[in-house]
Tab-separated table of C-alpha atoms and ligand atoms in Angstrom:
chain	number	residue	atom	x	y	z
A	224	MET	CA	16.969	-161.449	-16.941
A	225	ASN	CA	17.443	-160.540	-20.973
A	226	GLY	CA	17.998	-164.070	-21.655
A	227	SER	CA	21.270	-165.013	-19.765
A	228	THR	CA	22.045	-166.299	-16.235
A	229	LEU	CA	23.776	-163.306	-14.862
A	230	PRO	CA	22.350	-159.805	-14.759
A	231	LEU	CA	23.809	-157.270	-17.204
A	232	ARG	CA	26.170	-154.892	-15.929
A	233	GLY	CA	24.283	-151.289	-15.478
A	234	GLU	CA	25.588	-148.213	-14.755
A	235	ASN	CA	27.327	-146.914	-11.693
A	236	PHE	CA	25.761	-144.761	-8.767
A	237	ASP	CA	27.024	-143.032	-5.818
A	238	ILE	CA	23.889	-144.242	-4.001
A	239	VAL	CA	21.091	-146.992	-4.682
A	240	VAL	CA	18.217	-146.241	-2.776
A	241	ILE	CA	16.136	-149.532	-2.704
A	242	GLY	CA	12.300	-148.873	-2.207
A	243	GLY	CA	10.199	-146.594	-4.256
A	244	GLY	CA	7.356	-146.103	-1.457
A	245	ILE	CA	7.373	-142.426	0.011
A	246	VAL	CA	10.515	-142.825	2.432
A	247	GLY	CA	12.615	-144.142	-0.116
A	248	LEU	CA	11.821	-141.204	-2.412
A	249	ALA	CA	11.660	-138.734	-0.084
A	250	SER	CA	15.260	-139.718	1.099
A	251	ALA	CA	16.507	-139.494	-2.433
A	252	TYR	CA	15.234	-136.325	-3.052
A	253	LYS	CA	16.461	-134.784	0.223
A	254	ILE	CA	19.825	-135.960	-0.958
A	255	MET	CA	19.387	-134.913	-4.253
A	256	LEU	CA	18.938	-131.321	-3.026
A	257	ASN	CA	21.680	-131.122	-0.663
A	258	HIS	CA	24.048	-132.842	-2.906
A	259	PRO	CA	23.196	-132.021	-6.578
A	260	GLU	CA	26.203	-133.628	-7.738
A	261	ILE	CA	25.719	-136.863	-6.373
A	262	ARG	CA	24.273	-139.669	-8.988
A	263	ILE	CA	21.122	-141.568	-7.212
A	264	ALA	CA	19.121	-144.286	-8.381
A	265	VAL	CA	15.857	-145.431	-6.670
A	266	LEU	CA	15.031	-149.121	-7.253
A	267	GLU	CA	11.284	-150.304	-7.075
A	268	LYS	CA	10.243	-154.014	-7.568
A	269	GLU	CA	6.931	-153.001	-8.683
A	270	GLU	CA	5.758	-151.875	-11.634
A	271	LYS	CA	4.722	-148.631	-10.262
A	272	LEU	CA	5.848	-146.478	-7.477
A	273	ALA	CA	3.888	-146.436	-4.189
A	274	ALA	CA	2.634	-149.967	-4.592
A	275	HIS	CA	2.503	-151.183	-1.172
A	276	GLN	CA	2.047	-149.265	2.524
A	277	THR	CA	2.304	-145.685	0.365
A	278	GLY	CA	-0.417	-146.648	-1.923
A	279	HIS	CA	-2.770	-148.656	0.551
A	280	ASN	CA	-2.941	-146.518	3.593
A	281	SER	CA	-5.738	-143.840	5.066
A	282	GLY	CA	-4.315	-140.582	3.183
A	283	VAL	CA	-4.190	-138.866	6.971
A	284	ILE	CA	-1.733	-135.923	7.328
A	285	HIS	CA	-1.411	-136.585	10.964
A	286	SER	CA	-0.915	-133.649	13.305
A	287	GLY	CA	1.654	-135.534	15.600
A	288	LEU	CA	-0.445	-135.305	18.941
A	289	TYR	CA	-0.490	-139.077	19.687
A	290	TYR	CA	3.163	-139.510	20.094
A	291	THR	CA	5.714	-139.245	23.317
A	292	PRO	CA	6.568	-135.512	23.267
A	293	GLY	CA	10.094	-135.443	22.418
A	294	SER	CA	10.286	-138.682	20.472
A	295	ASN	CA	11.721	-138.928	17.142
A	296	LYS	CA	8.391	-139.688	16.263
A	297	ALA	CA	6.663	-136.788	17.434
A	298	ARG	CA	9.338	-134.608	16.035
A	299	THR	CA	9.549	-135.859	12.782
A	300	CYS	CA	5.717	-135.888	12.325
A	301	THR	CA	5.344	-132.254	13.130
A	302	LYS	CA	8.151	-131.022	11.110
A	303	GLY	CA	7.012	-133.478	8.153
A	304	ARG	CA	3.165	-132.481	8.387
A	305	LYS	CA	4.408	-128.818	7.766
A	306	GLU	CA	6.641	-129.545	5.086
A	307	LEU	CA	4.484	-131.853	3.431
A	308	VAL	CA	1.783	-128.994	3.425
A	309	ASP	CA	4.354	-126.697	1.735
A	310	PHE	CA	5.370	-129.333	-0.784
A	311	ALA	CA	1.840	-130.073	-1.607
A	312	LYS	CA	0.975	-126.082	-1.950
A	313	LYS	CA	4.312	-125.525	-4.285
A	314	HIS	CA	3.554	-128.586	-6.408
A	315	LYS	CA	-0.363	-128.156	-6.520
A	316	ILE	CA	-0.940	-131.711	-5.299
A	317	PRO	CA	-4.423	-131.879	-3.619
A	318	TYR	CA	-4.700	-131.668	-0.152
A	319	GLU	CA	-7.223	-130.383	2.655
A	320	ILE	CA	-6.681	-129.398	6.370
A	321	CYS	CA	-10.401	-130.463	7.420
A	322	GLY	CA	-9.437	-131.130	10.759
A	323	LYS	CA	-10.339	-134.220	12.901
A	324	ILE	CA	-11.960	-135.247	16.383
A	325	ILE	CA	-11.126	-138.011	18.693
A	326	VAL	CA	-14.293	-139.192	20.414
A	327	ALA	CA	-14.455	-141.088	23.447
A	328	THR	CA	-17.754	-142.875	24.054
A	329	LYS	CA	-16.951	-144.780	27.289
A	330	VAL	CA	-15.872	-143.272	30.777
A	331	LYS	CA	-13.079	-145.666	30.832
A	332	GLU	CA	-11.330	-143.973	27.755
A	333	LEU	CA	-11.355	-140.902	29.524
A	334	ALA	CA	-7.809	-141.034	30.812
A	335	ASN	CA	-6.230	-141.788	27.614
A	336	LEU	CA	-7.896	-138.687	26.516
A	337	GLU	CA	-6.426	-136.728	28.720
A	338	THR	CA	-2.960	-138.243	27.960
A	339	ILE	CA	-3.395	-137.670	24.442
A	340	LEU	CA	-4.115	-134.127	24.944
A	341	ARG	CA	-1.433	-133.310	27.218
A	342	ASN	CA	0.959	-135.254	24.678
A	343	GLY	CA	-0.803	-132.583	22.347
A	344	GLN	CA	-0.036	-129.892	24.351
A	345	GLU	CA	3.617	-130.398	25.204
A	346	SER	CA	4.361	-131.240	21.785
A	347	ASP	CA	2.906	-127.695	20.416
A	348	ILE	CA	0.274	-129.045	18.354
A	349	GLU	CA	-1.487	-126.126	16.695
A	350	ASP	CA	-4.903	-125.163	18.471
A	351	ILE	CA	-5.828	-128.531	19.731
A	352	GLU	CA	-8.795	-128.082	22.558
A	353	LYS	CA	-10.599	-130.512	24.408
A	354	ILE	CA	-14.576	-130.473	23.403
A	355	GLY	CA	-17.777	-131.980	25.087
A	356	PRO	CA	-20.571	-133.606	23.448
A	357	GLU	CA	-22.298	-130.825	22.325
A	358	GLN	CA	-19.532	-129.454	20.805
A	359	ILE	CA	-18.791	-132.993	19.089
A	360	LYS	CA	-22.513	-132.765	17.860
A	361	GLU	CA	-21.825	-129.289	16.337
A	362	ILE	CA	-18.979	-130.294	14.253
A	363	GLU	CA	-19.982	-134.153	13.412
A	364	PRO	CA	-24.000	-134.033	13.823
A	365	SER	CA	-24.010	-138.105	13.536
A	366	CYS	CA	-21.491	-138.584	15.973
A	367	GLU	CA	-22.319	-139.704	19.409
A	368	GLY	CA	-19.308	-139.222	22.569
A	369	ILE	CA	-18.836	-138.285	26.028
A	370	ALA	CA	-15.837	-136.022	25.180
A	371	GLY	CA	-13.360	-135.322	22.657
A	372	ILE	CA	-10.072	-133.677	21.277
A	373	ARG	CA	-10.745	-131.311	18.484
A	374	VAL	CA	-7.427	-131.173	16.311
A	375	PRO	CA	-7.663	-128.688	13.498
A	376	CYS	CA	-4.392	-128.945	11.786
A	377	THR	CA	-4.989	-132.884	10.527
A	378	GLY	CA	-5.348	-133.114	6.988
A	379	ILE	CA	-5.938	-135.584	4.051
A	380	ILE	CA	-4.068	-135.988	0.851
A	381	ASP	CA	-3.301	-138.922	-1.707
A	382	PHE	CA	0.203	-140.079	-0.615
A	383	THR	CA	0.761	-141.773	-4.252
A	384	LYS	CA	0.400	-138.347	-5.834
A	385	VAL	CA	3.208	-137.135	-3.664
A	386	ALA	CA	5.462	-140.055	-4.204
A	387	GLU	CA	5.143	-139.574	-8.172
A	388	LYS	CA	5.981	-135.920	-7.946
A	389	LEU	CA	9.301	-136.582	-5.878
A	390	SER	CA	10.150	-139.103	-8.460
A	391	GLN	CA	9.712	-136.503	-11.223
A	392	LEU	CA	11.694	-133.966	-9.373
A	393	ILE	CA	14.654	-136.745	-8.512
A	394	GLU	CA	14.871	-137.508	-12.267
A	395	LYS	CA	14.461	-134.132	-13.477
A	396	LYS	CA	16.799	-132.014	-11.314
A	397	GLY	CA	19.709	-134.290	-10.179
A	398	ASN	CA	22.966	-135.150	-11.988
A	399	GLY	CA	21.462	-138.194	-13.908
A	400	ASN	CA	19.551	-139.843	-11.407
A	401	LYS	CA	17.064	-142.610	-12.145
A	402	VAL	CA	14.163	-144.061	-10.318
A	403	LEU	CA	13.657	-147.456	-12.098
A	404	THR	CA	10.556	-149.630	-11.384
A	405	SER	CA	10.299	-153.497	-12.120
A	406	HIS	CA	13.601	-153.731	-10.709
A	407	THR	CA	13.539	-156.451	-7.985
A	408	VAL	CA	16.917	-156.034	-5.823
A	409	THR	CA	17.971	-159.855	-5.359
A	410	ALA	CA	21.442	-159.620	-3.893
A	411	LEU	CA	23.986	-157.015	-2.321
A	412	ASP	CA	27.619	-158.387	-3.281
A	413	LYS	CA	30.178	-156.283	-1.020
A	414	HIS	CA	33.502	-155.174	-2.507
A	415	ASP	CA	35.888	-152.947	-1.153
A	416	PHE	CA	34.783	-149.885	-2.142
A	417	PHE	CA	31.470	-150.482	-3.773
A	418	THR	CA	28.434	-152.714	-3.642
A	419	ARG	CA	27.162	-154.635	-6.636
A	420	VAL	CA	23.509	-154.109	-6.411
A	421	VAL	CA	21.835	-157.346	-8.259
A	422	THR	CA	18.415	-157.051	-9.380
A	423	ASN	CA	16.169	-158.998	-11.415
A	424	GLN	CA	17.126	-157.213	-14.811
A	425	GLU	CA	20.806	-155.630	-14.492
A	426	SER	CA	23.327	-154.981	-11.681
A	427	PHE	CA	24.410	-151.549	-10.412
A	428	ASP	CA	27.353	-150.656	-8.773
A	429	ALA	CA	27.115	-148.200	-5.954
A	430	LYS	CA	29.145	-146.447	-3.448
A	431	TYR	CA	26.617	-146.302	-0.605
A	432	ILE	CA	22.943	-148.368	-0.004
A	433	ILE	CA	20.002	-146.776	1.487
A	434	ASN	CA	17.269	-149.462	2.211
A	435	CYS	CA	13.517	-148.142	2.270
A	436	ALA	CA	12.118	-151.546	1.691
A	437	GLY	CA	9.206	-151.206	3.924
A	438	LEU	CA	7.544	-154.948	4.245
A	439	GLN	CA	10.803	-156.387	2.946
A	440	CYS	CA	13.146	-154.192	4.976
A	441	ASP	CA	14.332	-156.939	7.498
A	442	ARG	CA	15.191	-159.247	4.277
A	443	VAL	CA	17.305	-156.638	2.350
A	444	ALA	CA	18.957	-155.975	5.512
A	445	LYS	CA	20.068	-159.604	5.783
A	446	MET	CA	21.281	-159.473	1.842
A	447	ASP	CA	23.575	-156.777	3.308
A	448	ASN	CA	24.771	-159.261	5.955
A	449	VAL	CA	23.199	-156.705	8.557
A	450	ALA	CA	21.368	-158.808	11.666
A	451	PRO	CA	18.221	-155.984	12.202
A	452	GLY	CA	17.672	-157.186	15.423
A	453	MET	CA	13.826	-157.203	14.679
A	454	ARG	CA	11.454	-158.927	12.286
A	455	ILE	CA	8.704	-157.558	10.067
A	456	VAL	CA	5.115	-159.030	10.751
A	457	PRO	CA	2.220	-157.660	8.635
A	458	PHE	CA	-0.606	-156.686	9.863
A	459	ARG	CA	-3.365	-156.431	7.369
A	460	GLY	CA	-5.998	-153.520	7.622
A	461	ASP	CA	-9.308	-153.768	5.613
A	462	TYR	CA	-11.488	-150.942	4.827
A	463	TYR	CA	-15.232	-150.393	4.118
A	464	GLU	CA	-16.487	-147.351	2.473
A	465	LEU	CA	-19.965	-145.323	3.207
A	466	THR	CA	-22.522	-145.429	0.452
A	467	GLU	CA	-22.952	-142.489	-1.352
A	468	LYS	CA	-26.300	-142.032	0.538
A	469	ALA	CA	-24.394	-142.434	4.151
A	470	GLN	CA	-21.549	-140.033	3.125
A	471	LYS	CA	-23.317	-136.987	4.896
A	472	LYS	CA	-23.098	-138.699	8.051
A	473	VAL	CA	-19.296	-137.951	8.082
A	474	LYS	CA	-17.823	-134.451	7.651
A	475	GLY	CA	-14.056	-134.581	8.406
A	476	LEU	CA	-12.029	-137.228	10.276
A	477	ILE	CA	-13.594	-139.178	13.441
A	478	TYR	CA	-11.193	-141.131	15.512
A	479	PRO	CA	-11.737	-143.346	18.591
A	480	VAL	CA	-9.266	-143.191	21.604
A	481	PRO	CA	-6.751	-145.631	20.828
A	482	ASP	CA	-5.597	-148.185	23.136
A	483	PRO	CA	-1.923	-147.061	24.446
A	484	ALA	CA	-0.654	-150.575	24.732
A	485	LEU	CA	-1.432	-151.177	21.034
A	486	PRO	CA	0.779	-149.474	17.905
A	487	PHE	CA	-2.868	-149.038	15.682
A	488	LEU	CA	-5.225	-146.146	15.973
A	489	GLY	CA	-8.306	-148.125	15.793
A	490	VAL	CA	-11.088	-148.068	13.275
A	491	HIS	CA	-11.859	-144.623	12.012
A	492	PHE	CA	-13.451	-142.488	9.589
A	493	THR	CA	-11.566	-140.702	6.833
A	494	ARG	CA	-12.938	-138.278	4.241
A	495	THR	CA	-10.405	-138.981	1.414
A	496	ILE	CA	-9.344	-136.146	-0.996
A	497	SER	CA	-11.581	-137.630	-3.603
A	498	GLY	CA	-14.549	-137.303	-1.547
A	499	ASN	CA	-15.729	-140.933	-0.522
A	500	VAL	CA	-15.590	-141.715	3.067
A	501	GLU	CA	-13.594	-144.667	4.431
A	502	CYS	CA	-13.749	-146.577	7.650
A	503	GLY	CA	-11.042	-148.836	8.767
A	504	PRO	CA	-8.672	-150.020	9.036
A	505	ASN	CA	-8.628	-152.917	11.597
A	506	ALA	CA	-5.418	-154.718	12.186
A	507	VAL	CA	-5.224	-158.286	11.661
A	508	PHE	CA	-1.803	-160.693	11.579
A	509	SER	CA	-1.425	-161.489	7.841
A	510	PHE	CA	-0.110	-164.542	6.282
A	511	LYS	CA	1.176	-162.822	3.400
A	512	ARG	CA	3.677	-159.250	3.658
A	513	GLU	CA	2.222	-157.872	0.355
A	514	GLY	CA	-0.985	-160.086	0.545
A	515	TYR	CA	-4.430	-157.652	0.590
A	516	GLY	CA	-7.171	-160.474	0.188
A	517	LYS	CA	-8.517	-162.085	3.636
A	518	THR	CA	-7.256	-165.393	2.730
A	519	ASP	CA	-4.094	-164.678	0.775
A	520	PHE	CA	-0.948	-166.979	1.987
A	521	SER	CA	2.502	-167.145	1.566
A	522	LEU	CA	4.497	-170.137	2.751
A	523	ALA	CA	7.802	-168.180	3.073
A	524	ASP	CA	6.170	-165.013	4.816
A	525	SER	CA	4.152	-167.079	7.023
A	526	TRP	CA	7.044	-169.551	8.161
A	527	ASP	CA	9.408	-166.324	8.640
A	528	ALA	CA	6.722	-164.595	10.659
A	529	LEU	CA	5.382	-167.726	12.740
A	530	SER	CA	8.996	-169.410	13.206
A	531	TYR	CA	9.695	-166.142	15.194
A	532	PRO	CA	9.740	-166.271	18.781
A	533	GLY	CA	8.763	-162.743	19.318
A	534	LEU	CA	5.581	-162.927	17.210
A	535	TRP	CA	4.433	-165.601	19.874
A	536	LYS	CA	5.499	-163.575	22.528
A	537	MET	CA	3.390	-160.708	20.997
A	538	PHE	CA	0.268	-163.062	20.430
A	539	PHE	CA	0.663	-164.495	23.952
A	540	LYS	CA	0.356	-160.707	25.153
A	541	TYR	CA	-2.712	-159.250	22.953
A	542	TRP	CA	-4.440	-162.384	22.083
A	543	ARG	CA	-7.772	-161.231	23.192
A	544	TYR	CA	-7.556	-158.309	20.844
A	545	GLY	CA	-5.967	-160.154	18.173
A	546	LEU	CA	-9.143	-162.764	18.186
A	547	GLY	CA	-11.483	-159.832	18.617
A	548	GLU	CA	-9.787	-158.461	15.256
A	549	TYR	CA	-10.245	-161.257	13.692
A	550	ALA	CA	-13.580	-161.813	14.419
A	551	ARG	CA	-14.210	-158.271	13.027
A	552	ALA	CA	-12.235	-159.141	9.746
A	553	PHE	CA	-14.459	-162.056	8.790
A	554	SER	CA	-17.734	-160.767	10.415
A	555	ARG	CA	-19.363	-157.679	8.808
A	556	LYS	CA	-21.709	-157.450	11.507
A	557	LEU	CA	-18.900	-157.113	14.556
A	558	PHE	CA	-17.084	-154.667	12.114
A	559	LEU	CA	-20.472	-152.707	11.570
A	560	LYS	CA	-20.749	-152.918	15.592
A	561	GLN	CA	-17.434	-151.263	16.241
A	562	LEU	CA	-18.187	-148.195	13.556
A	563	GLN	CA	-21.579	-147.647	15.346
A	564	ARG	CA	-19.794	-147.038	18.478
A	565	LEU	CA	-18.976	-143.440	16.726
A	566	ILE	CA	-21.837	-143.159	14.670
A	567	PRO	CA	-24.498	-145.105	16.055
A	568	SER	CA	-27.217	-144.759	13.209
A	569	LEU	CA	-24.879	-146.377	10.650
A	570	GLN	CA	-26.502	-149.249	8.847
A	571	ASP	CA	-25.300	-152.249	7.419
A	572	GLU	CA	-26.631	-150.830	3.921
A	573	ASP	CA	-24.227	-147.543	4.528
A	574	ILE	CA	-21.280	-149.764	4.378
A	575	LYS	CA	-19.701	-151.694	1.511
A	576	PRO	CA	-16.087	-153.419	1.288
A	577	CYS	CA	-13.338	-151.151	-0.231
A	578	LYS	CA	-9.851	-151.774	-0.070
A	579	ALA	CA	-7.196	-153.342	2.109
A	580	GLY	CA	-3.272	-151.781	3.121
A	581	VAL	CA	-0.839	-154.169	4.998
A	582	ARG	CA	1.543	-152.521	7.592
A	583	ALA	CA	4.894	-153.464	8.296
A	584	GLN	CA	5.618	-153.502	11.964
A	585	ALA	CA	8.475	-154.202	13.315
A	586	ILE	CA	8.695	-156.757	16.530
A	587	GLU	CA	11.456	-157.165	18.562
A	588	PRO	CA	12.346	-160.329	19.590
A	589	ASN	CA	11.124	-159.794	23.169
A	590	GLY	CA	7.749	-159.751	21.622
A	591	ARG	CA	7.574	-155.758	21.782
A	592	PRO	CA	6.278	-153.946	18.807
A	593	ILE	CA	8.807	-151.088	18.125
A	594	ASP	CA	7.014	-147.889	18.488
A	595	ASP	CA	9.599	-145.398	17.311
A	596	PHE	CA	11.193	-144.845	13.626
A	597	LYS	CA	14.252	-146.941	13.682
A	598	ILE	CA	17.287	-146.109	11.359
A	599	GLU	CA	20.563	-148.175	11.365
A	600	ARG	CA	23.979	-147.680	9.756
A	601	LYS	CA	26.588	-150.227	8.919
A	602	GLY	CA	29.338	-150.889	6.542
A	603	ASN	CA	28.267	-148.372	3.426
A	604	SER	CA	24.589	-148.768	4.154
A	605	ILE	CA	21.809	-147.076	5.815
A	606	HIS	CA	18.941	-149.118	7.016
A	607	VAL	CA	15.157	-147.850	7.857
A	608	LEU	CA	13.924	-151.134	9.875
A	609	ASN	CA	10.745	-149.333	10.994
A	610	ALA	CA	8.969	-146.876	9.575
A	611	PRO	CA	5.157	-147.284	10.524
A	612	SER	CA	2.643	-144.417	10.335
A	613	PRO	CA	2.677	-141.487	10.615
A	614	ALA	CA	5.959	-141.996	8.427
A	615	ALA	CA	3.831	-141.036	5.399
A	616	THR	CA	3.057	-137.372	7.002
A	617	ALA	CA	6.639	-137.625	8.093
A	618	SER	CA	8.360	-138.472	5.062
A	619	LEU	CA	10.083	-135.449	3.944
A	620	ALA	CA	11.519	-134.885	7.905
A	621	ILE	CA	12.685	-138.924	7.460
A	622	GLY	CA	14.095	-138.099	4.282
A	623	GLU	CA	16.063	-135.200	5.644
A	624	THR	CA	17.182	-136.985	8.648
A	625	ILE	CA	18.496	-139.905	6.218
A	626	ASN	CA	20.202	-137.070	4.513
A	627	GLN	CA	22.066	-135.953	7.372
A	628	ILE	CA	22.911	-139.223	8.541
A	629	ALA	CA	24.470	-140.072	4.971
A	630	THR	CA	26.134	-136.653	4.718
A	631	ASP	CA	27.761	-137.453	8.063
A	632	TYR	CA	28.404	-141.358	8.022
A	633	PHE	CA	29.070	-141.276	4.082
A	634	LYS	CA	31.025	-138.270	4.296
A	635	LEU	CA	29.273	-136.753	1.300
A	636	LYS	CA	30.573	-133.154	0.613
A	637	GLU	CA	28.369	-130.382	1.901
B	19	FAD	C1	-3.669	-149.547	6.557
B	19	FAD	C2	-2.278	-148.117	6.465
B	19	FAD	C3	-2.854	-147.022	7.162
B	19	FAD	C4	-1.984	-146.128	7.274
B	19	FAD	N1	-2.338	-144.589	7.336
B	19	FAD	C5	-1.489	-143.822	7.314
B	19	FAD	C6	-1.985	-142.481	7.355
B	19	FAD	O1	-3.329	-141.582	7.278
B	19	FAD	N2	-0.988	-141.530	7.653
B	19	FAD	C7	0.492	-141.693	7.529
B	19	FAD	O2	1.075	-140.757	7.534
B	19	FAD	N3	0.702	-143.088	7.522
B	19	FAD	C8	-0.013	-143.809	7.296
B	19	FAD	N4	0.237	-145.317	7.287
B	19	FAD	C9	1.659	-145.589	7.183
B	19	FAD	C10	2.474	-145.304	5.870
B	19	FAD	O3	1.525	-145.573	4.911
B	19	FAD	C11	3.519	-146.037	5.866
B	19	FAD	O4	4.504	-145.427	7.069
B	19	FAD	C12	4.509	-145.404	4.552
B	19	FAD	O5	3.858	-145.631	3.468
B	19	FAD	C13	6.016	-146.303	4.803
B	19	FAD	O6	6.655	-145.712	3.528
B	19	FAD	P1	7.787	-146.994	2.932
B	19	FAD	O7	8.177	-146.300	1.760
B	19	FAD	O8	8.705	-147.125	4.042
B	19	FAD	O9	7.256	-148.223	2.316
B	19	FAD	P2	6.182	-148.901	1.336
B	19	FAD	O10	5.457	-147.764	0.876
B	19	FAD	O11	5.651	-150.168	1.874
B	19	FAD	O12	7.625	-148.826	0.357
B	19	FAD	C14	8.436	-149.777	0.148
B	19	FAD	C15	8.819	-150.107	-1.386
B	19	FAD	O13	9.975	-151.063	-1.169
B	19	FAD	C16	9.643	-151.935	-2.148
B	19	FAD	N5	10.574	-153.098	-2.222
B	19	FAD	C17	10.419	-153.914	-1.546
B	19	FAD	N6	11.624	-154.899	-1.469
B	19	FAD	C18	12.264	-154.558	-2.754
B	19	FAD	C19	13.494	-155.020	-3.301
B	19	FAD	N7	14.191	-155.969	-2.735
B	19	FAD	N8	13.858	-154.334	-4.490
B	19	FAD	C20	13.284	-153.322	-4.703
B	19	FAD	N9	11.992	-152.761	-4.199
B	19	FAD	C21	11.862	-153.348	-3.239
B	19	FAD	C22	8.193	-152.232	-2.151
B	19	FAD	O14	7.824	-152.776	-3.367
B	19	FAD	C23	7.736	-151.096	-1.629
B	19	FAD	O15	7.225	-150.094	-2.806
B	19	FAD	C24	-0.296	-146.196	7.230
B	19	FAD	C25	0.122	-147.411	6.699
B	19	FAD	C26	-1.116	-148.612	6.550
B	19	FAD	C27	-0.544	-149.708	5.872
């Protein structure tokens, strides 16, 4: 606070975007491209960009085949994927379209596998095909399955590098745009024709606000007097990685058949763009929104989650799955057992713990996890209230949607 109790008055901006993750940066980038005359600031509370979900994910460029055909998620994922690849090519960000396989290991998974295949075909995902046990072995010699789907257009990338490039372009090409880290937005003071955005360092006046605060988006919405109609519940995902010796057991990406009732894809094997192979993530309720350790705890975050009836309704519905995930989070043996479903030859000495990520899962008061992206408008603000996976893949398409909403709703000149 620079020694004073009131934050200093900083500059004026047309738009302040709250959150320097990939969704906030892609939104600012798209608005900058369409409205070069507009002055935008992106405010990020951490010392670096992409410090939370964007920098703690699997790094997979998703194809879009899992999602209900015609849904926002399906459309934006496919569109965003293509745009992301073009962006990576143009700006020389390393990526690889290595393809993936989804593998059924039990007869009871075959019906879900068929549904995913149908969804993919209806959504026009390029070149997907059903494969049998021999083809699974040809593609991934260490993997055992009874049937699968080959998805050639899936890829890998480092989303932090994408976020950093977006930030450079926003500052370089716009009309005095700024991307400011270490700026935590603490209050939004509404005035007739502007909002004073108060941060831990200085305050800014902005005509319009765009909330892309990820794990904190419901709290930022409340600062703006918007009742979000949902609450963010954090789910941590732990990853192991394969030792150098075991890395040869995975060539590309191997996924299980996900349970359609759950918003998570299941523990998978991912060859990353830096060359190692990660296995995970599981999905366990976290007692801290930005807590990456297994025992991390925040009283405020735990209270927010556990005092929410929606969370208890969800726990009640999925208690069996939740307990299983909890056990796997604390037992390496059980985690390994789950990995062995896809690669039976995997041994304890083949894996070592690596990183964790925390997902911002929006839950409705009735306990239903919100599946699709959720973007709300109110007053002079736009709030992104649910941007789960594949939002990193879809970020440029989500950014375009936000640009269109901002253009119409804020009446920005075309
Ligand atoms: C474990 C895991 C695996 C995933 N795997 C994939 C994948 O392989 N492919 C894929 O496409 N998607 C994946 N996702 C999803 C993807 O990472 C997210 O959907 C995406 O990163 C969301 O971006 P975001 O900008 O909304 O959120 P974030 O990246 O979380 O960014 C929000 C930012 O807002 C900042 N912020 C919060 N409050 C304030 C405040 N008051 N003031 C200033 N700044 C604030 C935060 O510090 C944060 O940097 C995964 C997610 C997780 C957690």
